[in-house]
Coordinates of N, CA and C in Angstrom, one line a residue:
M67 N 83.9 -7.1 -27.8 CA 83.4 -8.2 -27.0 C 82.6 -7.7 -25.8
R68 N 83.1 -6.7 -25.3 CA 82.4 -6.2 -24.1 C 81.0 -5.8 -24.4
R69 N 80.8 -5.3 -25.6 CA 79.4 -4.8 -25.9 C 78.5 -6.0 -26.1
R70 N 79.0 -7.1 -26.6 CA 78.2 -8.3 -26.7 C 77.8 -8.8 -25.4
L71 N 78.6 -8.8 -24.4 CA 78.2 -9.3 -23.1 C 77.3 -8.3 -22.3
L72 N 77.5 -7.0 -22.6 CA 76.7 -6.0 -21.9 C 75.2 -6.1 -22.3
I73 N 74.9 -6.3 -23.5 CA 73.5 -6.3 -24.0 C 72.8 -7.5 -23.3
P74 N 73.3 -8.7 -23.4 CA 72.6 -9.8 -22.7 C 72.4 -9.6 -21.2
C75 N 73.4 -9.0 -20.6 CA 73.3 -8.8 -19.2 C 72.3 -7.8 -18.8
V76 N 72.2 -6.7 -19.6 CA 71.1 -5.7 -19.4 C 69.8 -6.3 -19.6
A77 N 69.6 -7.1 -20.6 CA 68.3 -7.7 -20.9 C 67.9 -8.7 -19.8
L78 N 68.9 -9.4 -19.3 CA 68.6 -10.4 -18.2 C 68.3 -9.6 -17.0
A79 N 68.9 -8.5 -16.7 CA 68.6 -7.7 -15.5 C 67.2 -7.1 -15.6
L80 N 66.8 -6.7 -16.8 CA 65.4 -6.1 -16.9 C 64.4 -7.2 -16.8
A81 N 64.6 -8.4 -17.3 CA 63.7 -9.5 -17.1 C 63.5 -9.9 -15.6
G82 N 64.6 -9.8 -14.9 CA 64.5 -10.1 -13.5 C 63.8 -9.1 -12.7
V83 N 63.8 -7.8 -13.1 CA 63.1 -6.8 -12.4 C 61.6 -7.0 -12.5
S84 N 61.1 -7.4 -13.7 CA 59.7 -7.6 -13.8 C 59.1 -8.8 -13.1
S85 N 59.9 -9.7 -12.6 CA 59.4 -10.9 -11.9 C 59.6 -10.7 -10.4
L86 N 60.2 -9.6 -10.0 CA 60.3 -9.4 -8.5 C 58.9 -9.1 -7.9
P87 N 58.6 -9.6 -6.7 CA 57.3 -9.3 -6.1 C 57.1 -7.9 -5.8
A88 N 55.8 -7.4 -6.0 CA 55.5 -6.0 -5.7 C 55.6 -5.8 -4.2
S89 N 55.9 -4.6 -3.8 CA 56.0 -4.4 -2.4 C 54.6 -4.1 -1.9
A90 N 54.1 -4.8 -0.8 CA 52.8 -4.7 -0.3 C 52.7 -3.5 0.8
Q91 N 51.5 -2.9 0.8 CA 51.2 -1.9 1.8 C 50.8 -2.6 3.1
P92 N 50.9 -2.0 4.2 CA 50.5 -2.6 5.5 C 49.0 -2.9 5.6
S93 N 48.2 -2.1 4.9 CA 46.7 -2.3 4.9 C 46.2 -1.7 3.6
G94 N 44.9 -2.1 3.2 CA 44.3 -1.6 2.0 C 42.8 -1.6 2.2
D95 N 42.2 -0.6 1.6 CA 40.7 -0.4 1.7 C 40.1 -0.8 0.4
T96 N 38.9 -1.5 0.5 CA 38.1 -1.8 -0.7 C 36.7 -1.1 -0.5
T97 N 36.3 -0.3 -1.4 CA 35.0 0.3 -1.3 C 34.0 -0.7 -1.9
V98 N 32.9 -1.0 -1.0 CA 31.9 -2.0 -1.4 C 30.6 -1.3 -1.5
T99 N 29.8 -1.5 -2.6 CA 28.5 -0.8 -2.7 C 27.5 -1.9 -3.0
F100 N 26.2 -1.6 -2.7 CA 25.1 -2.4 -3.1 C 23.8 -1.6 -2.9
S101 N 22.8 -2.1 -3.5 CA 21.5 -1.4 -3.5 C 20.5 -2.2 -2.7
V102 N 19.7 -1.5 -1.9 CA 18.5 -2.1 -1.3 C 17.3 -1.8 -2.2
S103 N 16.7 -2.8 -2.7 CA 15.6 -2.7 -3.7 C 14.4 -2.2 -3.0
T104 N 13.6 -1.4 -3.7 CA 12.3 -1.0 -3.1 C 11.2 -1.3 -4.1
S105 N 10.0 -1.2 -3.6 CA 8.9 -1.5 -4.5 C 7.9 -0.3 -4.3
N106 N 6.6 -0.5 -4.4 CA 5.7 0.6 -4.4 C 4.8 0.5 -3.2
L107 N 4.0 1.5 -3.0 CA 2.9 1.6 -2.1 C 1.6 1.2 -2.8
T108 N 1.0 0.1 -2.5 CA -0.2 -0.4 -3.2 C -1.3 -0.7 -2.2
I109 N -2.5 -0.9 -2.8 CA -3.6 -1.3 -2.0 C -4.4 -2.4 -2.7
E110 N -4.8 -3.4 -2.0 CA -5.6 -4.5 -2.6 C -7.0 -4.5 -2.0
V111 N -8.0 -4.6 -2.8 CA -9.4 -4.6 -2.3 C -10.2 -5.8 -3.0
P112 N -11.3 -6.2 -2.3 CA -12.1 -7.2 -3.0 C -12.7 -6.6 -4.3
A113 N -12.9 -7.5 -5.3 CA -13.4 -7.0 -6.6 C -14.9 -6.7 -6.5
S114 N -15.7 -7.4 -5.7 CA -17.1 -7.1 -5.6 C -17.6 -7.8 -4.3
R115 N -18.8 -7.3 -3.8 CA -19.4 -7.8 -2.6 C -20.9 -7.6 -2.7
N116 N -21.6 -8.7 -2.4 CA -23.1 -8.5 -2.4 C -23.5 -8.5 -0.9
L117 N -24.2 -7.4 -0.5 CA -24.6 -7.2 0.9 C -26.0 -7.8 1.2
G118 N -26.6 -8.5 0.3 CA -27.9 -9.1 0.5 C -29.0 -8.2 0.1
S119 N -30.1 -8.2 0.8 CA -31.2 -7.4 0.5 C -31.9 -6.9 1.7
G120 N -32.7 -5.9 1.5 CA -33.5 -5.2 2.5 C -34.7 -4.5 1.9
F121 N -35.7 -4.2 2.7 CA -36.9 -3.5 2.3 C -36.7 -2.0 2.5
P122 N -37.5 -1.2 1.7 CA -37.4 0.2 1.9 C -37.6 0.6 3.4
G123 N -36.8 1.5 3.9 CA -36.8 1.9 5.3 C -35.9 1.1 6.2
Q124 N -35.4 0.0 5.7 CA -34.5 -0.8 6.5 C -33.0 -0.4 6.2
T125 N -32.1 -0.9 7.1 CA -30.7 -0.8 6.9 C -30.1 -2.1 6.7
I126 N -29.2 -2.2 5.7 CA -28.5 -3.5 5.5 C -27.0 -3.2 5.7
S127 N -26.3 -4.2 6.2 CA -24.9 -4.0 6.4 C -24.1 -5.3 6.2
G128 N -22.9 -5.2 5.9 CA -22.0 -6.4 5.8 C -20.6 -5.9 5.6
Q129 N -19.7 -6.9 5.8 CA -18.3 -6.6 5.7 C -17.9 -6.7 4.2
L130 N -17.0 -5.8 3.8 CA -16.6 -5.7 2.4 C -15.6 -6.8 2.0
G131 N -14.9 -7.4 2.9 CA -13.8 -8.3 2.7 C -12.5 -7.6 3.0
T132 N -11.4 -8.3 3.0 CA -10.1 -7.8 3.4 C -9.5 -6.7 2.4
V133 N -9.1 -5.6 3.0 CA -8.4 -4.5 2.3 C -7.0 -4.6 2.9
T134 N -6.0 -4.5 2.0 CA -4.6 -4.6 2.4 C -3.8 -3.5 1.8
V135 N -3.0 -2.8 2.6 CA -2.0 -1.9 2.1 C -0.7 -2.6 2.2
N136 N 0.1 -2.6 1.0 CA 1.4 -3.1 1.0 C 2.4 -2.0 0.7
D137 N 3.3 -1.7 1.7 CA 4.2 -0.7 1.6 C 5.6 -1.3 1.4
G138 N 6.1 -1.3 0.1 CA 7.4 -1.9 -0.2 C 8.4 -0.9 -0.5
R139 N 8.2 0.4 0.0 CA 9.1 1.5 -0.3 C 10.4 1.4 0.5
A140 N 10.5 0.6 1.5 CA 11.7 0.5 2.4 C 12.1 1.9 2.8
A141 N 11.2 2.7 3.2 CA 11.4 4.2 3.5 C 11.9 4.3 5.0
A142 N 12.7 5.3 5.2 CA 13.1 5.7 6.6 C 11.9 6.2 7.4
S143 N 11.0 6.8 6.8 CA 9.7 7.3 7.4 C 8.6 6.7 6.6
A144 N 8.2 5.5 6.9 CA 7.2 4.7 6.2 C 5.8 5.0 6.7
T145 N 5.3 6.2 6.4 CA 3.9 6.5 6.8 C 3.0 6.6 5.6
W146 N 1.8 6.3 5.8 CA 0.8 6.4 4.7 C -0.6 6.6 5.3
T147 N -1.5 7.0 4.4 CA -2.9 7.1 4.8 C -3.8 6.5 3.7
A148 N -4.6 5.6 4.1 CA -5.6 5.0 3.1 C -6.9 5.7 3.3
S149 N -7.5 6.1 2.2 CA -8.8 6.8 2.1 C -9.8 6.0 1.5
V150 N -11.1 6.4 1.8 CA -12.2 5.6 1.2 C -13.3 6.6 0.9
V151 N -14.0 6.4 -0.2 CA -15.2 7.2 -0.6 C -16.1 6.3 -1.4
S152 N -17.4 6.7 -1.5 CA -18.4 5.9 -2.2 C -19.1 6.8 -3.3
T153 N -19.5 6.1 -4.3 CA -20.4 6.8 -5.3 C -21.8 6.5 -4.8
Q154 N -22.8 7.1 -5.5 CA -24.2 6.7 -5.1 C -24.5 5.3 -5.5
F155 N -25.5 4.7 -5.0 CA -25.9 3.4 -5.4 C -27.2 3.6 -6.1
D156 N -27.3 2.9 -7.3 CA -28.5 3.1 -8.1 C -28.8 1.8 -8.9
T157 N -29.9 1.8 -9.6 CA -30.3 0.7 -10.4 C -29.9 0.9 -11.9
G158 N -29.3 2.0 -12.2 CA -28.9 2.3 -13.5 C -29.9 3.2 -14.2
I159 N -30.9 3.6 -13.4 CA -31.9 4.5 -13.9 C -31.7 5.8 -13.1
D160 N -31.8 6.9 -13.7 CA -31.6 8.2 -13.0 C -32.8 8.7 -12.3
D161 N -33.8 7.9 -12.0 CA -35.0 8.3 -11.2 C -34.6 8.5 -9.7
P162 N -34.9 9.6 -9.1 CA -34.6 9.8 -7.7 C -35.0 8.6 -6.7
A163 N -36.1 7.9 -7.1 CA -36.5 6.8 -6.2 C -35.7 5.6 -6.4
E164 N -34.7 5.6 -7.4 CA -33.8 4.5 -7.6 C -32.4 4.9 -7.4
I165 N -32.2 5.9 -6.5 CA -30.8 6.3 -6.2 C -30.7 6.4 -4.6
I166 N -29.6 5.8 -4.1 CA -29.3 5.9 -2.7 C -28.0 6.7 -2.7
L167 N -28.1 7.9 -2.1 CA -27.0 8.8 -2.0 C -25.9 8.4 -1.0
P168 N -24.6 8.8 -1.3 CA -23.5 8.4 -0.4 C -23.7 8.8 1.1
N169 N -24.5 9.8 1.4 CA -24.7 10.2 2.8 C -25.6 9.2 3.5
L170 N -26.2 8.3 2.8 CA -26.9 7.2 3.4 C -26.1 5.9 3.5
V171 N -24.8 6.0 3.1 CA -23.9 4.9 3.2 C -22.9 5.2 4.3
Q172 N -22.7 4.3 5.3 CA -21.8 4.5 6.3 C -20.7 3.4 6.3
Y173 N -19.5 3.8 6.8 CA -18.4 2.9 6.7 C -17.6 2.9 8.1
W174 N -17.1 1.8 8.5 CA -16.1 1.8 9.6 C -15.1 0.7 9.3
S175 N -13.9 1.0 9.5 CA -12.8 0.1 9.2 C -12.7 -1.1 10.1
G176 N -13.0 -0.9 11.4 CA -12.7 -1.9 12.4 C -11.2 -1.9 12.6
P177 N -10.8 -2.8 13.6 CA -9.4 -2.9 13.9 C -8.6 -3.6 12.8
A178 N -7.3 -3.6 12.8 CA -6.5 -4.3 11.9 C -6.7 -5.8 12.1
T179 N -6.8 -6.5 11.0 CA -6.8 -8.0 11.1 C -5.4 -8.6 11.0
D180 N -4.5 -7.8 10.5 CA -3.1 -8.3 10.3 C -2.2 -7.1 10.0
T181 N -1.0 -7.1 10.6 CA 0.0 -6.1 10.3 C 1.4 -6.7 10.3
T182 N 2.3 -6.2 9.5 CA 3.7 -6.6 9.5 C 4.5 -5.3 9.5
G183 N 5.7 -5.4 10.0 CA 6.6 -4.2 10.0 C 6.5 -3.5 11.4
T184 N 7.3 -2.4 11.4 CA 7.3 -1.6 12.7 C 6.5 -0.4 12.5
G185 N 6.1 0.2 13.6 CA 5.4 1.5 13.6 C 4.0 1.4 14.2
T186 N 3.2 2.5 14.0 CA 1.9 2.6 14.6 C 0.9 2.5 13.5
F187 N 0.0 1.5 13.6 CA -1.1 1.4 12.6 C -2.4 1.9 13.3
V188 N -3.1 2.8 12.6 CA -4.3 3.4 13.3 C -5.5 3.2 12.4
P189 N -6.6 2.5 12.9 CA -7.8 2.4 12.2 C -8.5 3.7 12.1
G190 N -9.2 4.0 11.0 CA -9.9 5.2 10.9 C -11.1 5.2 11.7
Q191 N -11.8 4.1 11.8 CA -13.1 4.0 12.6 C -13.0 2.6 13.3
P192 N -12.5 2.5 14.5 CA -12.3 1.2 15.1 C -13.6 0.5 15.4
T193 N -14.6 1.2 15.7 CA -15.9 0.5 16.1 C -17.1 1.1 15.3
R194 N -18.2 0.4 15.4 CA -19.4 0.9 14.7 C -19.8 2.3 15.2
S195 N -19.6 2.6 16.4 CA -20.0 3.9 16.9 C -19.1 5.1 16.3
D196 N -18.0 4.7 15.7 CA -17.2 5.6 15.0 C -17.5 5.8 13.5
R197 N -18.5 5.1 13.0 CA -18.8 5.0 11.6 C -19.0 6.4 11.0
V198 N -18.7 6.5 9.7 CA -18.7 7.8 9.0 C -19.5 7.7 7.7
T199 N -20.2 8.7 7.2 CA -20.9 8.7 6.0 C -19.8 8.8 4.8
M200 N -20.2 8.3 3.7 CA -19.3 8.2 2.6 C -19.5 9.2 1.5
D201 N -20.1 10.4 1.9 CA -20.4 11.5 1.0 C -19.1 12.3 0.7
Q202 N -18.0 12.0 1.3 CA -16.7 12.7 1.1 C -15.6 11.7 1.4
P203 N -14.4 11.9 0.9 CA -13.3 11.0 1.3 C -13.0 11.0 2.8
R204 N -12.8 9.8 3.3 CA -12.6 9.6 4.7 C -11.3 8.8 4.9
T205 N -10.6 8.9 6.0 CA -9.5 8.1 6.3 C -10.0 6.7 6.8
A206 N -9.6 5.7 6.1 CA -9.9 4.3 6.4 C -8.9 3.7 7.4
F207 N -7.7 4.0 7.1 CA -6.6 3.4 8.0 C -5.4 4.2 7.7
S208 N -4.4 4.2 8.7 CA -3.2 5.0 8.5 C -2.0 4.3 9.2
K209 N -0.9 4.6 8.8 CA 0.4 4.2 9.5 C 1.1 5.5 9.8
T210 N 1.2 5.8 11.1 CA 1.7 7.2 11.5 C 3.1 7.2 12.0
S211 N 3.8 6.1 12.1 CA 5.2 6.0 12.4 C 5.8 4.7 12.0
G212 N 7.1 4.7 12.0 CA 7.9 3.5 11.7 C 8.7 3.6 10.4
S213 N 9.4 2.6 10.1 CA 10.3 2.6 8.9 C 10.3 1.2 8.3
G214 N 10.8 1.1 7.0 CA 10.9 -0.1 6.3 C 9.6 -0.6 5.7
N215 N 9.7 -1.8 5.1 CA 8.5 -2.4 4.5 C 7.5 -2.8 5.6
N216 N 6.2 -2.7 5.2 CA 5.1 -3.0 6.1 C 3.8 -3.3 5.4
T217 N 2.9 -3.9 6.1 CA 1.6 -4.2 5.5 C 0.5 -4.0 6.6
A218 N -0.7 -3.7 6.2 CA -1.8 -3.6 7.2 C -3.0 -4.1 6.4
S219 N -3.8 -4.9 7.1 CA -5.1 -5.4 6.6 C -6.2 -5.2 7.5
W220 N -7.4 -4.9 7.0 CA -8.6 -4.7 7.8 C -9.8 -5.2 7.0
N221 N -10.9 -5.5 7.6 CA -12.1 -5.9 7.0 C -13.3 -5.0 7.3
P222 N -13.4 -3.9 6.5 CA -14.4 -2.8 6.8 C -15.8 -3.3 6.7
T223 N -16.7 -2.6 7.4 CA -18.1 -2.8 7.3 C -18.8 -1.6 6.6
L224 N -19.8 -1.9 5.8 CA -20.6 -0.9 5.1 C -22.0 -1.1 5.6
E225 N -22.7 0.0 5.9 CA -24.0 0.0 6.3 C -24.8 1.0 5.5
I226 N -25.9 0.5 4.8 CA -26.6 1.3 3.9 C -28.1 1.4 4.3
T227 N -28.5 2.7 4.5 CA -29.9 2.9 4.9 C -30.7 3.1 3.6
I228 N -31.7 2.2 3.4 CA -32.5 2.2 2.2 C -33.7 3.2 2.5
P229 N -33.8 4.2 1.6 CA -34.9 5.2 1.8 C -36.2 4.6 1.8
P230 N -37.2 5.2 2.6 CA -38.6 4.6 2.6 C -39.2 4.6 1.2
D231 N -38.9 5.5 0.3 CA -39.5 5.6 -1.0 C -38.7 4.9 -2.1
A232 N -37.7 4.1 -1.7 CA -36.9 3.4 -2.7 C -37.7 2.4 -3.5
V233 N -37.4 2.3 -4.8 CA -38.0 1.4 -5.7 C -37.2 0.1 -5.7
G234 N -37.9 -1.1 -5.7 CA -37.2 -2.4 -5.8 C -36.3 -2.5 -7.0
G235 N -35.2 -3.3 -6.8 CA -34.3 -3.5 -7.9 C -32.9 -3.8 -7.4
L236 N -32.0 -4.1 -8.3 CA -30.6 -4.4 -7.9 C -29.9 -3.1 -8.0
Y237 N -29.4 -2.7 -6.8 CA -28.6 -1.4 -6.7 C -27.1 -1.7 -6.7
S238 N -26.3 -0.9 -7.4 CA -24.9 -1.1 -7.3 C -24.2 0.3 -7.3
G239 N -23.1 0.3 -6.7 CA -22.2 1.5 -6.5 C -20.8 1.1 -6.4
T240 N -19.9 2.0 -6.2 CA -18.5 1.7 -6.1 C -17.9 2.4 -4.8
V241 N -17.3 1.6 -4.0 CA -16.5 2.0 -2.9 C -15.0 2.0 -3.3
T242 N -14.4 3.2 -3.2 CA -13.0 3.3 -3.7 C -12.1 3.5 -2.5
H243 N -11.1 2.6 -2.4 CA -10.0 2.8 -1.4 C -8.8 3.2 -2.2
S244 N -8.1 4.2 -1.6 CA -6.8 4.6 -2.2 C -5.8 4.8 -1.1
V245 N -4.5 4.8 -1.4 CA -3.5 5.0 -0.4 C -2.4 6.0 -1.0
A246 N -1.9 6.8 -0.1 CA -0.8 7.7 -0.4 C 0.0 8.0 0.8

């Protein structure tokens, strides 16, 4: 008889142990993680621009339209340099009288028209007197300090000297902005 009572008592005792509350610690730590998303460093430029017309020996100029650098890298050191270079301008014919070389094309960035974020934004050529020829890559704009996401926009001016012996026609070339 004793054995019959002992088994139910032991079973009842074990069932009671599992329902007892757990003993709590005086404090507890939870490790929490998350990611800050980043994007890319990009540049947006106008697709095309017509600067009008001029006669041989004259200079034509005009603004290209807004150029914008978008820096979404969320970097601790968010610096970048935007460069610009030009091809020759021509009518599509390889005759020297129908080619305007890049050394006759001048560029100046002008000041920033808009910026966001922190840091120092530096125009490559703040004024017309700072203009540069486009026969080699030039700094158009840069960000020299700061952190986090940022943007900078400017509206550069292009000035083209038409050679005195240029032949009439529609001239086209490519101005390439890049950022790194």
